[in-house]
PDB file of C-alpha atoms in Angstrom:
ATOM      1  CA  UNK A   1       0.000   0.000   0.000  1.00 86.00           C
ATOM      2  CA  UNK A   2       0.962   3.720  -1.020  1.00 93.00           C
ATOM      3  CA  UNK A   3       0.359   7.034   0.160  1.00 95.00           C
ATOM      4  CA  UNK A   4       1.697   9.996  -1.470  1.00 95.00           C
ATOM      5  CA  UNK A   5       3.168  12.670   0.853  1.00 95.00           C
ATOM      6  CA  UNK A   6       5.058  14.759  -1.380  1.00 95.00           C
ATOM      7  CA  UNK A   7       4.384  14.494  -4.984  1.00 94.00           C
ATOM      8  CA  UNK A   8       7.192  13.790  -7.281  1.00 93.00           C
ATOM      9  CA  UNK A   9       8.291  15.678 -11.049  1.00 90.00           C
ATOM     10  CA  UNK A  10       8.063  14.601 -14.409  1.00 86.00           C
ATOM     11  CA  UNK A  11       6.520  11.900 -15.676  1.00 85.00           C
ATOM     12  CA  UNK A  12       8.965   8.814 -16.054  1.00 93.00           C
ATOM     13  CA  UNK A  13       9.262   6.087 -12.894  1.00 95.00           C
ATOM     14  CA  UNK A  14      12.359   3.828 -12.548  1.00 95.00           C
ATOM     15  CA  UNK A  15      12.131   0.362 -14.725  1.00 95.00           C
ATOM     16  CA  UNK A  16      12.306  -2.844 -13.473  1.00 94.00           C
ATOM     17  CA  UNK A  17      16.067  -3.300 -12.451  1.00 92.00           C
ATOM     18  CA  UNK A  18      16.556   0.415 -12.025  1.00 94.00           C
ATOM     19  CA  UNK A  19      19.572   1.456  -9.535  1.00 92.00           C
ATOM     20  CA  UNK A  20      17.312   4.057  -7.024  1.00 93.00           C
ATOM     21  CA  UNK A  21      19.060   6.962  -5.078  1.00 93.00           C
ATOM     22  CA  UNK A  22      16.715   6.864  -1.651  1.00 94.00           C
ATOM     23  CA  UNK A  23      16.918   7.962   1.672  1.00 92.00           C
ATOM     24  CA  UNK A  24      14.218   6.272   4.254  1.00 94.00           C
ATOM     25  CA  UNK A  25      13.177   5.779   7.306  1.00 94.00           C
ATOM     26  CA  UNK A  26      11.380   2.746   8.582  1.00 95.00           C
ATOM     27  CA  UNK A  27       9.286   2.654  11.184  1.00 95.00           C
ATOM     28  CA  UNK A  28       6.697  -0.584  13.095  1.00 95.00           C
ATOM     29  CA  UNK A  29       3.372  -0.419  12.157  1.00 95.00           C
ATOM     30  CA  UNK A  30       2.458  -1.771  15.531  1.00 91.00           C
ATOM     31  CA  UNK A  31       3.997   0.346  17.509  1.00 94.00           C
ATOM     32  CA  UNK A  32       5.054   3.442  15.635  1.00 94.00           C
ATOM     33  CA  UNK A  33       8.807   3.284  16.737  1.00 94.00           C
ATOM     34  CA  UNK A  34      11.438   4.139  13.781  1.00 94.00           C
ATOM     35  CA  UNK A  35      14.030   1.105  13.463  1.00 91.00           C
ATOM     36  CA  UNK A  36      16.281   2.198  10.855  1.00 90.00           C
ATOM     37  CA  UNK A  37      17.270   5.945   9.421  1.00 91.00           C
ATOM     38  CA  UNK A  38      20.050   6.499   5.977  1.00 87.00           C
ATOM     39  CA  UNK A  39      20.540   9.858   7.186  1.00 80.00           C
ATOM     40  CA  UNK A  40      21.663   9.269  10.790  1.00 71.00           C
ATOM     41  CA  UNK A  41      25.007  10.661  10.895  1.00 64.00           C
ATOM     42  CA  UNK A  42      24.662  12.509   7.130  1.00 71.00           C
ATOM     43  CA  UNK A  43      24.960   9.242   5.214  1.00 73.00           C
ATOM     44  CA  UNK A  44      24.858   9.350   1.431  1.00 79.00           C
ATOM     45  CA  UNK A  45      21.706   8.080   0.089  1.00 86.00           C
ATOM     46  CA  UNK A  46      21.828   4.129  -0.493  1.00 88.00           C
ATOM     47  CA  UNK A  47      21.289   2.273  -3.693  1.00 89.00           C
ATOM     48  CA  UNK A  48      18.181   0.097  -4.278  1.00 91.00           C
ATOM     49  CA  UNK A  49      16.736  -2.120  -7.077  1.00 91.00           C
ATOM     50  CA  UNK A  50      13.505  -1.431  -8.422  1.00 93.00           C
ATOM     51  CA  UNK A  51      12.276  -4.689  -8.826  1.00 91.00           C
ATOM     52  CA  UNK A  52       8.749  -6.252  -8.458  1.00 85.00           C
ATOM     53  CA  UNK A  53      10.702  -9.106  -6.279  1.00 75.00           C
ATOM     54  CA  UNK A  54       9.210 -12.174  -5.212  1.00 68.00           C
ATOM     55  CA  UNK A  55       8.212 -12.467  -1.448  1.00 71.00           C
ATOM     56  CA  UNK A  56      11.525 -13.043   0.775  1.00 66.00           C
ATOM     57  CA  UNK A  57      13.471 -12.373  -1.945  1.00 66.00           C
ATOM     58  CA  UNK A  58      15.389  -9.704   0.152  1.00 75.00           C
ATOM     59  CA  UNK A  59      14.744  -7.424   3.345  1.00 81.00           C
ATOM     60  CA  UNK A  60      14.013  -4.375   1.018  1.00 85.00           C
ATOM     61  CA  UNK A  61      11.594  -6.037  -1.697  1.00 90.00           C
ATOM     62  CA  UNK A  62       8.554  -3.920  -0.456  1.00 92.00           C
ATOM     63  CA  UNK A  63      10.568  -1.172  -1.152  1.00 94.00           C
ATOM     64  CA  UNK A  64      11.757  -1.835  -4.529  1.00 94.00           C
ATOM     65  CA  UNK A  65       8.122  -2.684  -5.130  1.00 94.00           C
ATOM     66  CA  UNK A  66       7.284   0.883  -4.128  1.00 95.00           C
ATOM     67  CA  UNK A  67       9.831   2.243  -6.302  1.00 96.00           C
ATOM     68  CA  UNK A  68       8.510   1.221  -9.467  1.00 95.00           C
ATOM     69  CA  UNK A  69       5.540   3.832  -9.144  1.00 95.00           C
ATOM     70  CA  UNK A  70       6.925   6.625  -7.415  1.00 96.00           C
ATOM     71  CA  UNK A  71       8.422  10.144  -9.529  1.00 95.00           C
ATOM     72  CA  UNK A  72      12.059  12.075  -8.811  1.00 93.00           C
ATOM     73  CA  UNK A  73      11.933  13.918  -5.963  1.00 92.00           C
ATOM     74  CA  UNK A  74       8.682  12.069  -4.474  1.00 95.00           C
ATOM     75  CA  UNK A  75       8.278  11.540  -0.768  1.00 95.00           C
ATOM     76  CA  UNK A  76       5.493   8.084  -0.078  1.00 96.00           C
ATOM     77  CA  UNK A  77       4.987   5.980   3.032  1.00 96.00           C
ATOM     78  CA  UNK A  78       4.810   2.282   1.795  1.00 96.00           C
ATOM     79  CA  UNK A  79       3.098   0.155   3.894  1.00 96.00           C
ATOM     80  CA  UNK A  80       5.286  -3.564   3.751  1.00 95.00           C
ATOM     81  CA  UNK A  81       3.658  -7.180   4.728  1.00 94.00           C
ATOM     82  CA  UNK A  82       6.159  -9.113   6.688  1.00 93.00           C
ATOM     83  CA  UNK A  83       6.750 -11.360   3.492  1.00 92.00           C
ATOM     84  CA  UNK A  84       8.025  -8.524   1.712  1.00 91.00           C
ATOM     85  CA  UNK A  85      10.303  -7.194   4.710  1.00 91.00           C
ATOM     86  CA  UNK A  86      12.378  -9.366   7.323  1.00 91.00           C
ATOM     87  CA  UNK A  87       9.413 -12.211   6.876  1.00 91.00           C
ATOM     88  CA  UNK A  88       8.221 -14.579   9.601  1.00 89.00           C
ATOM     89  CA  UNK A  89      11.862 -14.422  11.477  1.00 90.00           C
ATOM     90  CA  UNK A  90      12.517 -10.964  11.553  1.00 88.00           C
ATOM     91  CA  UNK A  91      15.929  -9.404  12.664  1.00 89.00           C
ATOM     92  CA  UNK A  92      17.630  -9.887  15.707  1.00 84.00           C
ATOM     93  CA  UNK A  93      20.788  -7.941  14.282  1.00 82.00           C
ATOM     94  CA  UNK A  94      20.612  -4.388  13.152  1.00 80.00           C
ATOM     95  CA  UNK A  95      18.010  -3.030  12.582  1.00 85.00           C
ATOM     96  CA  UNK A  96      16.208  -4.833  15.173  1.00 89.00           C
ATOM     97  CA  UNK A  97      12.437  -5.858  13.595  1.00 93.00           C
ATOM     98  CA  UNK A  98      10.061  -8.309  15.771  1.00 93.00           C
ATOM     99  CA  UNK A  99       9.150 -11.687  14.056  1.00 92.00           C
ATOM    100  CA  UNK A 100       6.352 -10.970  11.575  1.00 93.00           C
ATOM    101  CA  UNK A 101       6.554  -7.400  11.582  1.00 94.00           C
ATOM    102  CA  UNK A 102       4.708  -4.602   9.271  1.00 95.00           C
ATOM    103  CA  UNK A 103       6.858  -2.299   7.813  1.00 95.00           C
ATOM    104  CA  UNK A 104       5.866   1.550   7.028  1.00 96.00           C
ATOM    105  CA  UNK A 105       8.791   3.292   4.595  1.00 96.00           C
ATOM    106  CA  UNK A 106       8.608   6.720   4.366  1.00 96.00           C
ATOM    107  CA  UNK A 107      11.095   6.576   1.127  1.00 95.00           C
ATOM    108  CA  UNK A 108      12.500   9.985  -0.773  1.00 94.00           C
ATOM    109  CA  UNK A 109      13.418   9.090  -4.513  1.00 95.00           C
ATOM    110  CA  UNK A 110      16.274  11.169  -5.418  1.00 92.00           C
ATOM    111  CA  UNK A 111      16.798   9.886  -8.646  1.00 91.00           C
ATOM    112  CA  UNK A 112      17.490   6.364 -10.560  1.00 93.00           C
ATOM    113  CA  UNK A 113      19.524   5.197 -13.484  1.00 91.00           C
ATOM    114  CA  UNK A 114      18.175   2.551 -15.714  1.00 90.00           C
ATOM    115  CA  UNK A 115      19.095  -0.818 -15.587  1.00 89.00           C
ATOM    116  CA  UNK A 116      22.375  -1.615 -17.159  1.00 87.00           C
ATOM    117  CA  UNK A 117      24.078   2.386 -17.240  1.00 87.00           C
ATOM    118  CA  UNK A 118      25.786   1.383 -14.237  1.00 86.00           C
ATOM    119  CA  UNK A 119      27.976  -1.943 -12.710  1.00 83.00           C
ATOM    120  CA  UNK A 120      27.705  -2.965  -9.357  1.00 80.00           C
ATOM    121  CA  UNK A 121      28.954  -0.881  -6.908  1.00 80.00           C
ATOM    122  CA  UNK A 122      30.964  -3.708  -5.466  1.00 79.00           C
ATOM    123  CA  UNK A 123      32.099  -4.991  -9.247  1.00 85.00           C
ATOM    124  CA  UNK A 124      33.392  -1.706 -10.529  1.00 88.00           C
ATOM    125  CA  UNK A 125      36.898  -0.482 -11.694  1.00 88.00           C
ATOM    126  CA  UNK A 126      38.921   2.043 -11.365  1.00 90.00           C
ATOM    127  CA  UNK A 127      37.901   4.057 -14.319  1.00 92.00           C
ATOM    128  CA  UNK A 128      34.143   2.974 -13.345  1.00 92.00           C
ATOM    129  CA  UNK A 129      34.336   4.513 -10.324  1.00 92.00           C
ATOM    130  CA  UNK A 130      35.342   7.787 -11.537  1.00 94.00           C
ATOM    131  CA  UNK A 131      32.760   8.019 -13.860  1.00 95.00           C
ATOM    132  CA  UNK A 132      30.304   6.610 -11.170  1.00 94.00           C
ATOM    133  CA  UNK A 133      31.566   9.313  -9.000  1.00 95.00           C
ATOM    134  CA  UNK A 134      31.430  12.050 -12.065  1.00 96.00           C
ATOM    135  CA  UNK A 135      27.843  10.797 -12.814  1.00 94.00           C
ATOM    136  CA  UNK A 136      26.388  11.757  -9.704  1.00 94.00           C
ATOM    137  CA  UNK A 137      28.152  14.946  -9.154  1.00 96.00           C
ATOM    138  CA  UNK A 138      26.447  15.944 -12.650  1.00 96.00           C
ATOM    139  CA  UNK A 139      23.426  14.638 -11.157  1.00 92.00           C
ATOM    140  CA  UNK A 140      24.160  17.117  -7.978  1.00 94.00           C
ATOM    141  CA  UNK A 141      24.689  20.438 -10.408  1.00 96.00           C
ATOM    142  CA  UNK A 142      21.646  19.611 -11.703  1.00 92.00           C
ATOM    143  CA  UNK A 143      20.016  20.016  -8.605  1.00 91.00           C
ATOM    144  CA  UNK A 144      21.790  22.673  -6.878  1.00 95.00           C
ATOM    145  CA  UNK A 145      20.730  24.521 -10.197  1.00 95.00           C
ATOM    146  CA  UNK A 146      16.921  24.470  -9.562  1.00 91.00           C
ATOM    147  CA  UNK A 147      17.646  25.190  -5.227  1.00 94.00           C
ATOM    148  CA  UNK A 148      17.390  21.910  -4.347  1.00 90.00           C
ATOM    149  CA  UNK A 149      20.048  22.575  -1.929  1.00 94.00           C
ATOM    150  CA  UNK A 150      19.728  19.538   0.528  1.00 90.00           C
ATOM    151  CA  UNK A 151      19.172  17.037  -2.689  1.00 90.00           C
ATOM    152  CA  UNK A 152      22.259  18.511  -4.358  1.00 94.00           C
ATOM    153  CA  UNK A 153      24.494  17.694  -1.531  1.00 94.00           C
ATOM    154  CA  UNK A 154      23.433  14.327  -1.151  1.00 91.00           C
ATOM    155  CA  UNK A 155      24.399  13.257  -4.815  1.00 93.00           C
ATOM    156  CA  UNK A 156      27.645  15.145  -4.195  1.00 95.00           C
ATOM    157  CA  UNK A 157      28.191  13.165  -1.086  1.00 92.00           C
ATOM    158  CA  UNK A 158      27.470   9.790  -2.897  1.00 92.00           C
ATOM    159  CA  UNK A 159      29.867  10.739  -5.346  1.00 94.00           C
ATOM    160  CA  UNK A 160      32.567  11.244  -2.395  1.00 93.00           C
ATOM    161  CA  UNK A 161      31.674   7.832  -1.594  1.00 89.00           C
ATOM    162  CA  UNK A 162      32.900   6.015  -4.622  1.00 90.00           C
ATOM    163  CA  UNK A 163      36.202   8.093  -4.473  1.00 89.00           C
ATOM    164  CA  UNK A 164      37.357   7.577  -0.377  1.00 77.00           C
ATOM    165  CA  UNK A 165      40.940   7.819   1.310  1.00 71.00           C
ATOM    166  CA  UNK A 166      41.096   4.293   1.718  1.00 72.00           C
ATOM    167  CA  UNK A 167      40.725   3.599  -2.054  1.00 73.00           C
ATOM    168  CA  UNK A 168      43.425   6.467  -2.664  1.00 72.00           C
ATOM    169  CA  UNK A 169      46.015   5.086  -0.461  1.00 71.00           C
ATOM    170  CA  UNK A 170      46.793   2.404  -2.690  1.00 75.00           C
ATOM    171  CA  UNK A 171      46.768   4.385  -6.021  1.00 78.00           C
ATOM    172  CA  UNK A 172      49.486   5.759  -8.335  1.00 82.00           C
ATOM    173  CA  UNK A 173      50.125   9.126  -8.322  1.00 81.00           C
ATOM    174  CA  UNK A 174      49.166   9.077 -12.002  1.00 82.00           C
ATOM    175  CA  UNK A 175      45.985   7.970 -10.976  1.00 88.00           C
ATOM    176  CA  UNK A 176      45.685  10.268  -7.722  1.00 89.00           C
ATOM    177  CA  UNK A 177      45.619  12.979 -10.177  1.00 89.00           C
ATOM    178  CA  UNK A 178      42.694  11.639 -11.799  1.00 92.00           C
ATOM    179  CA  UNK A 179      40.826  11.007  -8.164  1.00 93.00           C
ATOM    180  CA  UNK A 180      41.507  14.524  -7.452  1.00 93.00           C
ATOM    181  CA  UNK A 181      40.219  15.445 -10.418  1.00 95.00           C
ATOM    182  CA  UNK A 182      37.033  14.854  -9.487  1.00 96.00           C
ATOM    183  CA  UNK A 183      37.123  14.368  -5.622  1.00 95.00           C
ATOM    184  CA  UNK A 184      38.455  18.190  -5.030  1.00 97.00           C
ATOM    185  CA  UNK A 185      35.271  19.641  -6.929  1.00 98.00           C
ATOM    186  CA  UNK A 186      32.861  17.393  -5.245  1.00 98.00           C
ATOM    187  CA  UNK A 187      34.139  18.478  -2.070  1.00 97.00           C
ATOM    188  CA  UNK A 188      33.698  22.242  -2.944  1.00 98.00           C
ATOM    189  CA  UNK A 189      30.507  21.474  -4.483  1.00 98.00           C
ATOM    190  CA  UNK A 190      29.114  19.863  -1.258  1.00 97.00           C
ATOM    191  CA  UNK A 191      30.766  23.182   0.567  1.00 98.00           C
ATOM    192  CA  UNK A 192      28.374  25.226  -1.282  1.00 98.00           C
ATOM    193  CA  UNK A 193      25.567  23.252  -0.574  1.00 97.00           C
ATOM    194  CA  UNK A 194      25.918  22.968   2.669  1.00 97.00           C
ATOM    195  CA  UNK A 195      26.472  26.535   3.246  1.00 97.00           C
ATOM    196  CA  UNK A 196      23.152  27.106   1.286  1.00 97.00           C
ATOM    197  CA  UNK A 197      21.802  24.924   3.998  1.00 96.00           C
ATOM    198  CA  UNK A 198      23.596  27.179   6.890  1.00 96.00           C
ATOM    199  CA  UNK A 199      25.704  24.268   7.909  1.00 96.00           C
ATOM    200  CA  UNK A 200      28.892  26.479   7.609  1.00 97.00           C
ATOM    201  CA  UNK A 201      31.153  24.549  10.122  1.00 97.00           C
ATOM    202  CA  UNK A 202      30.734  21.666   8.045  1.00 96.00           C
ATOM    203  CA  UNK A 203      31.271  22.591   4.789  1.00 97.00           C
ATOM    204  CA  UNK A 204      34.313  24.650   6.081  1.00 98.00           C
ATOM    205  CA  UNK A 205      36.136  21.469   6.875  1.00 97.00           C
ATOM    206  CA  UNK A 206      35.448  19.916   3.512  1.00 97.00           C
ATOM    207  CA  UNK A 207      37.130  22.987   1.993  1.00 98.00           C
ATOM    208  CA  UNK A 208      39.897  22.557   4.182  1.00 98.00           C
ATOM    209  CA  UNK A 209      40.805  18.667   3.232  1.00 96.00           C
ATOM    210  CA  UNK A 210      40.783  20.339  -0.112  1.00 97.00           C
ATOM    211  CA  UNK A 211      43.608  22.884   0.689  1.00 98.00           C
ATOM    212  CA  UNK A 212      45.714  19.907   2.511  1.00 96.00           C
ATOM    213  CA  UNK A 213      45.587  17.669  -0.019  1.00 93.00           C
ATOM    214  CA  UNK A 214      46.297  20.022  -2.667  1.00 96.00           C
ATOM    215  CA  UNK A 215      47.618  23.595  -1.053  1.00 97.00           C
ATOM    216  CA  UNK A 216      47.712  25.477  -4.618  1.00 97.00           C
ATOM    217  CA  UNK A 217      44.010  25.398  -5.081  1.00 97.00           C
ATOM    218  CA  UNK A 218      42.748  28.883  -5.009  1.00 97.00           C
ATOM    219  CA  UNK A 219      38.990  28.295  -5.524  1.00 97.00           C
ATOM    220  CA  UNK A 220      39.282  26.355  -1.854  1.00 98.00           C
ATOM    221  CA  UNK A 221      41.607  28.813  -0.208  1.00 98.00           C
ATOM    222  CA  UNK A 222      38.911  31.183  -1.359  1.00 98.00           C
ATOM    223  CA  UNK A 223      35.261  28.908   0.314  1.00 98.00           C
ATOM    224  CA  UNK A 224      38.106  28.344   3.557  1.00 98.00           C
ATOM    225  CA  UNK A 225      38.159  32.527   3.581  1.00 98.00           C
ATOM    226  CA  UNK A 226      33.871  32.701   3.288  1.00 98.00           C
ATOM    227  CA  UNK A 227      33.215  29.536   5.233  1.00 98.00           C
ATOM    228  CA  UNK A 228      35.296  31.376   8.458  1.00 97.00           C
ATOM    229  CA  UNK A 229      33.411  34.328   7.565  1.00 97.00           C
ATOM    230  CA  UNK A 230      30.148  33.310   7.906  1.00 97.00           C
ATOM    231  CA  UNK A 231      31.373  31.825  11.143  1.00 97.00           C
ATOM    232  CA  UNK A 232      32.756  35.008  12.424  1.00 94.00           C
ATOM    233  CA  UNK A 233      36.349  34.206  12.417  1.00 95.00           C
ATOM    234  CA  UNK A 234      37.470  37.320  10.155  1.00 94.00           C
ATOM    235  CA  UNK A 235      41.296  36.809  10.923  1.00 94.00           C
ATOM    236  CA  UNK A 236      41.155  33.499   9.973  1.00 96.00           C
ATOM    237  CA  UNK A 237      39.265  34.341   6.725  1.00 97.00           C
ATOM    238  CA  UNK A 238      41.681  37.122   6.042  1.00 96.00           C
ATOM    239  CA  UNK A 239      44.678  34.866   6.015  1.00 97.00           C
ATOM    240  CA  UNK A 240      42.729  32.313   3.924  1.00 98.00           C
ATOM    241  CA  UNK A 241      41.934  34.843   1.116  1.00 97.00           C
ATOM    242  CA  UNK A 242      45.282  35.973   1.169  1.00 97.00           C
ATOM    243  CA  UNK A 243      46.908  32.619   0.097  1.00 97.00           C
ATOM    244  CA  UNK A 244      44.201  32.653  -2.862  1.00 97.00           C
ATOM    245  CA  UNK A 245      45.137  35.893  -3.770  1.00 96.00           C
ATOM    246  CA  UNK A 246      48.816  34.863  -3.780  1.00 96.00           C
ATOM    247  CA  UNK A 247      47.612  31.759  -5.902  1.00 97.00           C
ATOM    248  CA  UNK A 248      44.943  34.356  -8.501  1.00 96.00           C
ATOM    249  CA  UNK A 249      46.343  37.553  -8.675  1.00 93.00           C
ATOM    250  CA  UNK A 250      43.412  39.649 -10.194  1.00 91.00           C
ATOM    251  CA  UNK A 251      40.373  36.711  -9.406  1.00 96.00           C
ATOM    252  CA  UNK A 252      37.081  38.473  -9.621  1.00 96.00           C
ATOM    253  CA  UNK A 253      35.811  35.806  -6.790  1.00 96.00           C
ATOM    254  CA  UNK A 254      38.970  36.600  -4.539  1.00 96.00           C
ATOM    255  CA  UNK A 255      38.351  40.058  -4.582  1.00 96.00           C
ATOM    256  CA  UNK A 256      34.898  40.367  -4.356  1.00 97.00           C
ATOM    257  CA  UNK A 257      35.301  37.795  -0.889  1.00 97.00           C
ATOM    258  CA  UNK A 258      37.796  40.219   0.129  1.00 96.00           C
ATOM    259  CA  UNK A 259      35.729  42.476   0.012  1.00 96.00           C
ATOM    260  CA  UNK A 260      33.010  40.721   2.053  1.00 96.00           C
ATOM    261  CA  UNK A 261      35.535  39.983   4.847  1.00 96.00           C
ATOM    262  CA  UNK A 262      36.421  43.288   5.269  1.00 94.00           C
ATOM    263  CA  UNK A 263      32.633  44.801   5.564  1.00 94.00           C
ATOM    264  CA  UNK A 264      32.497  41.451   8.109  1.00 92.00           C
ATOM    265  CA  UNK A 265      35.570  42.970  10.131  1.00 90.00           C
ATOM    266  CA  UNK A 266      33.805  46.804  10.304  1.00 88.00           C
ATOM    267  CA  UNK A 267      30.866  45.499  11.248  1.00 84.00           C
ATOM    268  CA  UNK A 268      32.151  43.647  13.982  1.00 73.00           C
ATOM    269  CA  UNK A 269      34.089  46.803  15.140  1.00 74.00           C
ATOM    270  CA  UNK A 270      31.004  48.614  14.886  1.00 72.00           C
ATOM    271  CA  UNK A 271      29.475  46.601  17.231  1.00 69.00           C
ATOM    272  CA  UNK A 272      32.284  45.811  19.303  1.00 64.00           C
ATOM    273  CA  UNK A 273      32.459  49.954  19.764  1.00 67.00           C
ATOM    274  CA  UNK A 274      28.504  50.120  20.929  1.00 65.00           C
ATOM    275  CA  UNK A 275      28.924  47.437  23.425  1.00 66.00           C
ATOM    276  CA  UNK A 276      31.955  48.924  25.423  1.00 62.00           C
ATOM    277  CA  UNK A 277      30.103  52.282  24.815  1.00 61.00           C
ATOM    278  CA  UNK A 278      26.803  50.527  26.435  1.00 60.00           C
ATOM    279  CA  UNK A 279      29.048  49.029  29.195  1.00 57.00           C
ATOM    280  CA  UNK A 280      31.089  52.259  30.163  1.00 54.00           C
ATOM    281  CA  UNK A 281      29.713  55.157  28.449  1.00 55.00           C
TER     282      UNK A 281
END
């Protein structure tokens, strides 16, 4: 069973082997309590098969049931018979469901791709993997484009995903370059999101893995210098913007954030000035 919560765009619904971009949350009919979450601690969205499954067939086949009707961008609660869930046993592991448990999703469909664009996750190469992690960062522009803000950064932080520190520690540098490539825009692409979403202390650290990793990178010098502005920390921001500006003489974007941090830095006078005035005068 389906309810439509927030109503999805376009016409087209994944196929039948579709890879799905979805975030959930599941909850027990029976007693309302939520037993699983994909954004607890700002995960990435996870990857599901549309697929009208048999019963038992897998944990989520009520899901990728659900899938097959729903639009981008849709938000539905599907209601999930134990048969098409964790069945007659349930889970005793995580997430922890009670033998012959309903299941309510309340599922968010990102996005899909259709059935064979895309390997495994878990069968890809190196060169798949880029373009895996390229894919979904065009997938993220797309969004940030039309304000979609939160949507945007989750694509950009699947992309991350495909292109971790563990996988880089065994590369090349050859082939570092080509992570990096990729990696080092994703990561200032998820900085603008997320400051779009007022998480600045967040997106100021992503910034700043950009700057150690490669230290000649003005654009990131330059989000370091607004993400410690919007935070306040004008000295900090100063000295950022400086190393860009040492890095692009004459940027338009340099200057103009320059700018920004030093209206920040008057302000903050200004009202540094009123409250010893309010305190002694």
């Amino acid at each position: 069973e389906k309810r439509v919560t927030v109503p999805g765009v376009g016409e087209g619904t994944p196929k039948e082997g579709a890879k799905c971009f979805v975030h959930y949350r599941v909850f027990l009919e029976e007693t309302g309590e939520e037993v699983y979450a994909t954004e607890e601690n700002d995960g990435p969205p996870v990857e599901v098969v549309a697929s009208a499954g048999a019963p038992g067939c897998s944990s989520t086949a009520g899901l990728g049931i659900g899938l097959l009707s729903m639009r981008k961008r849709e938000r539905a609660e599907l209601r999930v018979r134990p048969e098409y869930g964790y069945g007659e046993e349930g889970s005793f592991s995580f997430p922890h469901v009670p033998p012959s448990s309903t299941l309510v999703y309340s599922a968010d469909l990102l996005g899909w791709l259709e059935e064979g664009e895309e390997s495994l996750t878990t069968d890809m190469l190196f060169e798949e993997r880029l373009a895996a992690a390229q894919r979904r960062r065009d997938l993220g522009v797309d969004e940030f484009r039309c304000g979609n803000y939160r949507e945007a950064w989750s694509f950009f932080n699947m992309g991350i995903s495909f292109l971790n520190e563990d996988m880089m520690f065994q590369l090349k540098q050859e082939d570092l370059g080509k992570v990096h490539s990729i990696r080092h825009p994703l990561l200032l692409n998820s900085f603008s999101s997320l400051v779009r979403l007022k998480r600045y202390g967040q997106g100021l650290k992503l910034a700043e893995q950009v700057t150690r990793e490669d230290p000649e990178n003005a654009k990131a010098w330059c989000r370091v210098a607004k993400g410690h502005r919007l935070l306040g920390n004008t000295g900090r921001a100063l000295e950022a913007i400086r190393a860009a500006e040492g890095l692009a003489p004459g940027s338009e974007a340099v200057r103009e954030e320059l700018e920004r941090i030093r209206e920040a830095e008057s302000a903050g006078k200004e009202r540094d000035k009123k409250r010893w005035f309010g305190m002694f005068g």
